[in-house]
C-alpha positions as a printed NumPy array, in Angstrom:
array([[ 78.104,  16.798, -33.175],
       [ 77.88 ,  13.066, -33.027],
       [ 80.136,  11.042, -30.728],
       [ 82.82 ,   9.158, -32.585],
       [ 85.563,   6.775, -31.56 ],
       [ 86.781,   5.728, -28.102],
       [ 84.67 ,   6.673, -25.065],
       [ 85.599,   6.335, -21.339],
       [ 83.437,   7.362, -18.415],
       [ 85.017,   7.828, -14.969],
       [ 83.772,   7.523, -11.415],
       [ 85.921,   8.671,  -8.482],
       [ 88.845,   8.917, -10.851],
       [ 88.508,   5.359, -12.144],
       [ 87.037,   4.079, -15.405],
       [ 83.464,   2.882, -14.9  ],
       [ 82.424,   2.404, -18.503],
       [ 84.177,   2.299, -21.85 ],
       [ 83.488,   1.497, -25.48 ],
       [ 83.341,   2.917, -28.955],
       [ 80.912,   5.144, -30.832],
       [ 80.345,   5.052, -34.602],
       [ 78.174,   7.656, -36.256],
       [ 76.916,   8.603, -32.818],
       [ 75.847,   5.072, -31.964],
       [ 77.264,   2.373, -29.687],
       [ 79.461,   0.003, -31.721],
       [ 81.642,  -2.942, -30.9  ],
       [ 82.486,  -4.036, -27.385],
       [ 81.425,  -2.062, -24.288],
       [ 82.502,  -2.763, -20.716],
       [ 81.439,  -1.612, -17.263],
       [ 83.57 ,  -1.845, -14.081],
       [ 82.832,  -1.991, -10.35 ],
       [ 84.581,   0.154,  -7.718],
       [ 87.448,  -2.355,  -7.565],
       [ 88.072,  -2.101, -11.311],
       [ 86.678,  -5.545, -12.056],
       [ 84.625,  -6.049, -15.225],
       [ 80.937,  -6.574, -14.401],
       [ 79.335,  -6.009, -17.822],
       [ 80.462,  -6.866, -21.37 ],
       [ 78.112,  -5.988, -24.229],
       [ 78.403,  -5.946, -28.021],
       [ 76.696,  -3.571, -30.461],
       [ 76.491,  -2.865, -34.145],
       [ 75.54 ,   0.714, -34.952],
       [ 73.373,   1.042, -31.849],
       [ 71.788,  -2.403, -32.014],
       [ 72.63 ,  -5.278, -29.716],
       [ 74.625,  -7.931, -31.521],
       [ 76.26 , -11.066, -30.143],
       [ 77.082, -11.903, -26.565],
       [ 76.003,  -9.838, -23.57 ],
       [ 77.459, -10.798, -20.194],
       [ 76.753,  -9.397, -16.726],
       [ 77.623, -10.353, -13.183],
       [ 75.789,  -9.027, -10.11 ],
       [ 75.445,  -9.682,  -6.405],
       [ 72.803, -12.383,  -5.7  ],
       [ 73.064, -12.493,  -1.911],
       [ 74.777,  -9.75 ,   0.04 ],
       [ 75.257, -11.768,   3.216],
       [ 76.996, -14.751,   1.558],
       [ 78.563, -12.739,  -1.238],
       [ 77.195, -15.167,  -3.89 ],
       [ 77.08 , -13.65 ,  -7.35 ],
       [ 74.936, -14.374, -10.369],
       [ 76.135, -14.348, -13.985],
       [ 73.723, -13.618, -16.838],
       [ 74.663, -14.544, -20.383],
       [ 72.481, -13.363, -23.266],
       [ 72.769, -13.334, -27.068],
       [ 71.251, -10.976, -29.652],
       [ 70.929, -10.825, -33.388],
       [ 70.022,  -7.484, -34.933],
       [ 68.764,  -6.245, -31.531],
       [ 66.481,  -9.287, -31.049],
       [ 67.029, -12.047, -28.448],
       [ 68.643, -15.143, -29.977],
       [ 70.107, -18.487, -28.981],
       [ 70.514, -19.861, -25.464],
       [ 70.415, -17.549, -22.472],
       [ 71.488, -18.522, -18.965],
       [ 71.414, -17.189, -15.385],
       [ 73.732, -19.06 , -13.028],
       [ 75.233, -18.556,  -9.556],
       [ 78.944, -18.797,  -8.969],
       [ 78.122, -21.833,  -6.752],
       [ 77.111, -23.655,  -9.932],
       [ 73.391, -23.464,  -9.261],
       [ 71.283, -22.827, -12.376],
       [ 68.598, -20.167, -11.967],
       [ 67.047, -19.779, -15.437],
       [ 67.568, -20.759, -19.049],
       [ 65.958, -19.399, -22.235],
       [ 66.102, -20.77 , -25.747],
       [ 65.12 , -18.288, -28.447],
       [ 64.143, -19.38 , -31.943],
       [ 64.319, -17.389, -35.186],
       [ 60.514, -17.17 , -35.327],
       [ 60.344, -15.144, -32.135],
       [ 59.233, -17.978, -29.889],
       [ 61.152, -19.168, -26.847],
       [ 61.189, -21.762, -24.093],
       [ 62.045, -20.511, -20.6  ],
       [ 62.969, -22.778, -17.709],
       [ 63.446, -21.944, -14.036],
       [ 64.897, -24.219, -11.349],
       [ 64.555, -25.192,  -7.683],
       [ 67.418, -24.668,  -5.184],
       [ 68.401, -28.319,  -5.607],
       [ 68.768, -27.904,  -9.383],
       [ 65.556, -29.701, -10.292],
       [ 63.353, -28.097, -12.965],
       [ 60.651, -25.899, -11.392],
       [ 58.807, -24.539, -14.412],
       [ 58.938, -24.571, -18.186],
       [ 56.966, -22.057, -20.251],
       [ 56.604, -21.266, -23.927],
       [ 56.554, -17.67 , -25.172],
       [ 55.827, -15.805, -28.366],
       [ 57.687, -12.532, -28.038],
       [ 57.086, -11.494, -24.401],
       [ 53.682, -13.206, -24.164],
       [ 52.839, -16.653, -22.819],
       [ 52.034, -18.799, -25.815],
       [ 51.883, -22.609, -25.693],
       [ 52.217, -25.199, -22.96 ],
       [ 53.539, -24.702, -19.444],
       [ 54.471, -27.232, -16.749],
       [ 55.409, -26.879, -13.094],
       [ 57.182, -29.411, -10.849],
       [ 57.995, -29.835,  -7.191],
       [ 61.597, -30.185,  -5.953],
       [ 61.38 , -33.99 ,  -6.394],
       [ 60.573, -33.615, -10.061],
       [ 56.881, -34.51 ,  -9.733],
       [ 54.443, -32.627, -12.008],
       [ 52.157, -30.327,  -9.928],
       [ 50.556, -28.118, -12.56 ],
       [ 50.243, -27.789, -16.349],
       [ 48.216, -25.876, -18.878],
       [ 48.295, -23.831, -22.04 ],
       [ 48.292, -20.158, -23.073],
       [ 47.533, -18.341, -26.29 ],
       [ 48.807, -14.754, -26.7  ],
       [ 48.953, -14.282, -22.897],
       [ 45.45 , -15.769, -22.4  ],
       [ 45.136, -19.01 , -20.503],
       [ 43.248, -21.816, -22.239],
       [ 43.191, -24.468, -19.517],
       [ 45.042, -25.656, -16.454],
       [ 45.377, -28.886, -14.522],
       [ 46.68 , -29.275, -10.98 ],
       [ 47.952, -32.503,  -9.412],
       [ 48.347, -33.999,  -5.957],
       [ 51.85 , -35.013,  -4.713],
       [ 50.974, -38.614,  -5.663],
       [ 50.469, -37.589,  -9.291],
       [ 46.652, -37.846,  -9.213],
       [ 44.729, -35.093, -11.008],
       [ 43.325, -32.566,  -8.511],
       [ 41.26 , -30.413, -10.868],
       [ 40.842, -29.483, -14.485],
       [ 39.631, -26.025, -15.522],
       [ 39.101, -24.32 , -18.887],
       [ 39.145, -20.595, -19.718],
       [ 38.094, -18.012, -22.282],
       [ 39.3  , -14.381, -22.149],
       [ 40.974, -15.205, -18.809],
       [ 37.618, -16.258, -17.261],
       [ 36.555, -19.799, -16.421],
       [ 34.621, -21.202, -19.355],
       [ 33.699, -24.776, -20.067],
       [ 33.845, -27.942, -17.974],
       [ 35.275, -28.131, -14.439],
       [ 36.229, -31.39 , -12.746],
       [ 37.78 , -31.895,  -9.292],
       [ 38.972, -35.15 ,  -7.712],
       [ 40.32 , -36.453,  -4.419],
       [ 43.776, -37.989,  -3.987],
       [ 42.449, -41.436,  -4.897],
       [ 40.952, -40.291,  -8.16 ],
       [ 37.315, -40.169,  -7.02 ],
       [ 35.241, -37.375,  -8.547],
       [ 34.425, -34.627,  -6.   ],
       [ 32.876, -31.909,  -8.178],
       [ 31.627, -31.659, -11.718],
       [ 30.127, -28.675, -13.44 ],
       [ 30.49 , -26.094, -16.167],
       [ 31.37 , -22.4  , -16.392],
       [ 30.042, -19.888, -18.917],
       [ 32.06 , -16.709, -19.277],
       [ 33.142, -16.738, -15.631],
       [ 29.824, -17.88 , -14.125],
       [ 28.689, -21.283, -12.914],
       [ 26.165, -22.673, -15.366],
       [ 23.658, -25.485, -15.224],
       [ 23.807, -28.426, -12.855],
       [ 26.797, -28.896, -10.591],
       [ 27.29 , -32.151,  -8.687],
       [ 29.212, -32.628,  -5.459],
       [ 30.367, -36.04 ,  -4.152],
       [ 31.682, -37.42 ,  -0.89 ],
       [ 35.214, -38.796,  -0.527],
       [ 33.691, -42.253,  -1.151],
       [ 32.189, -41.123,  -4.44 ],
       [ 28.576, -40.816,  -3.222],
       [ 26.504, -38.003,  -4.669],
       [ 25.764, -35.602,  -1.793],
       [ 24.443, -32.427,  -3.38 ],
       [ 23.266, -30.975,  -6.686],
       [ 23.089, -27.254,  -7.348],
       [ 21.641, -25.637, -10.469],
       [ 23.11 , -22.293, -11.481],
       [ 21.947, -19.593, -13.829],
       [ 24.47 , -16.797, -14.595],
       [ 26.371, -17.68 , -11.404],
       [ 23.326, -17.615,  -9.109],
       [ 21.78 , -20.642,  -7.477],
       [ 18.35 , -21.542,  -8.854],
       [ 17.904, -24.457,  -6.49 ],
       [ 19.854, -26.893,  -4.349],
       [ 19.119, -30.561,  -3.716],
       [ 20.789, -32.589,  -0.92 ],
       [ 20.82 , -36.362,  -0.977],
       [ 20.511, -38.228,   2.341],
       [ 20.03 , -41.953,   1.834],
       [ 16.497, -42.492,   0.53 ],
       [ 15.561, -38.828,   1.147],
       [ 16.013, -36.026,  -1.29 ],
       [ 15.84 , -32.633,   0.37 ],
       [ 14.944, -29.45 ,  -1.474],
       [ 15.225, -26.049,   0.209],
       [ 11.845, -24.591,   1.105],
       [ 12.393, -21.459,  -1.026],
       [ 12.387, -23.648,  -4.132],
       [  9.241, -24.35 ,  -6.148],
       [  8.646, -27.92 ,  -7.294],
       [  7.175, -26.634, -10.556],
       [ 10.684, -25.593, -11.654],
       [ 11.213, -27.575, -14.857],
       [ 14.865, -28.356, -14.037],
       [ 13.862, -29.897, -10.727],
       [ 11.136, -31.96 , -12.369],
       [ 13.688, -33.267, -14.859],
       [ 16.054, -34.323, -12.074],
       [ 13.306, -36.032, -10.086],
       [ 12.067, -37.804, -13.194],
       [ 15.561, -39.044, -14.01 ],
       [ 16.005, -40.369, -10.461],
       [ 12.651, -42.146, -10.465],
       [ 10.198, -42.235,  -7.576],
       [ 10.845, -45.691,  -6.203],
       [ 12.279, -45.696,  -2.68 ],
       [ 12.891, -41.942,  -2.644],
       [ 11.126, -39.477,  -0.4  ],
       [ 11.071, -35.927,  -1.749],
       [ 10.891, -33.291,   0.97 ],
       [ 11.413, -29.585,   1.336],
       [ 14.168, -28.762,   3.809],
       [ 13.081, -26.261,   6.446],
       [ 15.248, -23.234,   7.257],
       [ 16.652, -22.974,  10.82 ],
       [ 14.806, -19.677,  11.247],
       [ 11.51 , -21.396,  10.37 ],
       [ 12.253, -24.228,  12.83 ],
       [ 12.661, -21.704,  15.688],
       [  9.226, -20.252,  14.968]])
């Protein structure tokens, strides 16, 4: 038949777990003990469902003996309220804040107590903004998710300057891409289409001078143009009749520019 009333489980002659059953289901307060008889787990149930405070302590570092305490709350078997993971040294490891609509904000921390990362969830899926910081509190990365799928991300240099910006669709790069140096000068600009480089990508020197332009089609290079002062080099496997090249040359204008095909090293040896 169904278990009913007080329950005690023993290990090596000592109680290791105890609680109460009601109609065959866990009910009320349940406790677990270590080999020394100390309480390491306290949980609360209501007819088999988690309800109220759940507390647990466990060994974090065997060498130092540091322990971690986890405190969680439930309402009708669903996570609720403020959760916390903390070491007995006082260091905070993680916090979670659950809302009634099933969303939550989860924070994790550096060794020095500074916030490392904050993420928004819907159920167990990433949903909403996220931010990441270094141990000085400086923002290093941010972005946004929707139902576990990333929408965009930005990464920053230690001085706070934007390093790159990238957009996604179905977890693949999709849309504009911009990359900068530590002084804010544009290094790369282009666009992705369903994971592939698309159209004209431009690459700049650290001083902001345009050095190279590459045109992509479905992730493959159609042609590449290198800029060297008043010379514009085009690889010798590229045809000038390509309409995209003609458009670029037209936009640049002919004055003071010498258009040349760049020879391959193999051809030079011949």
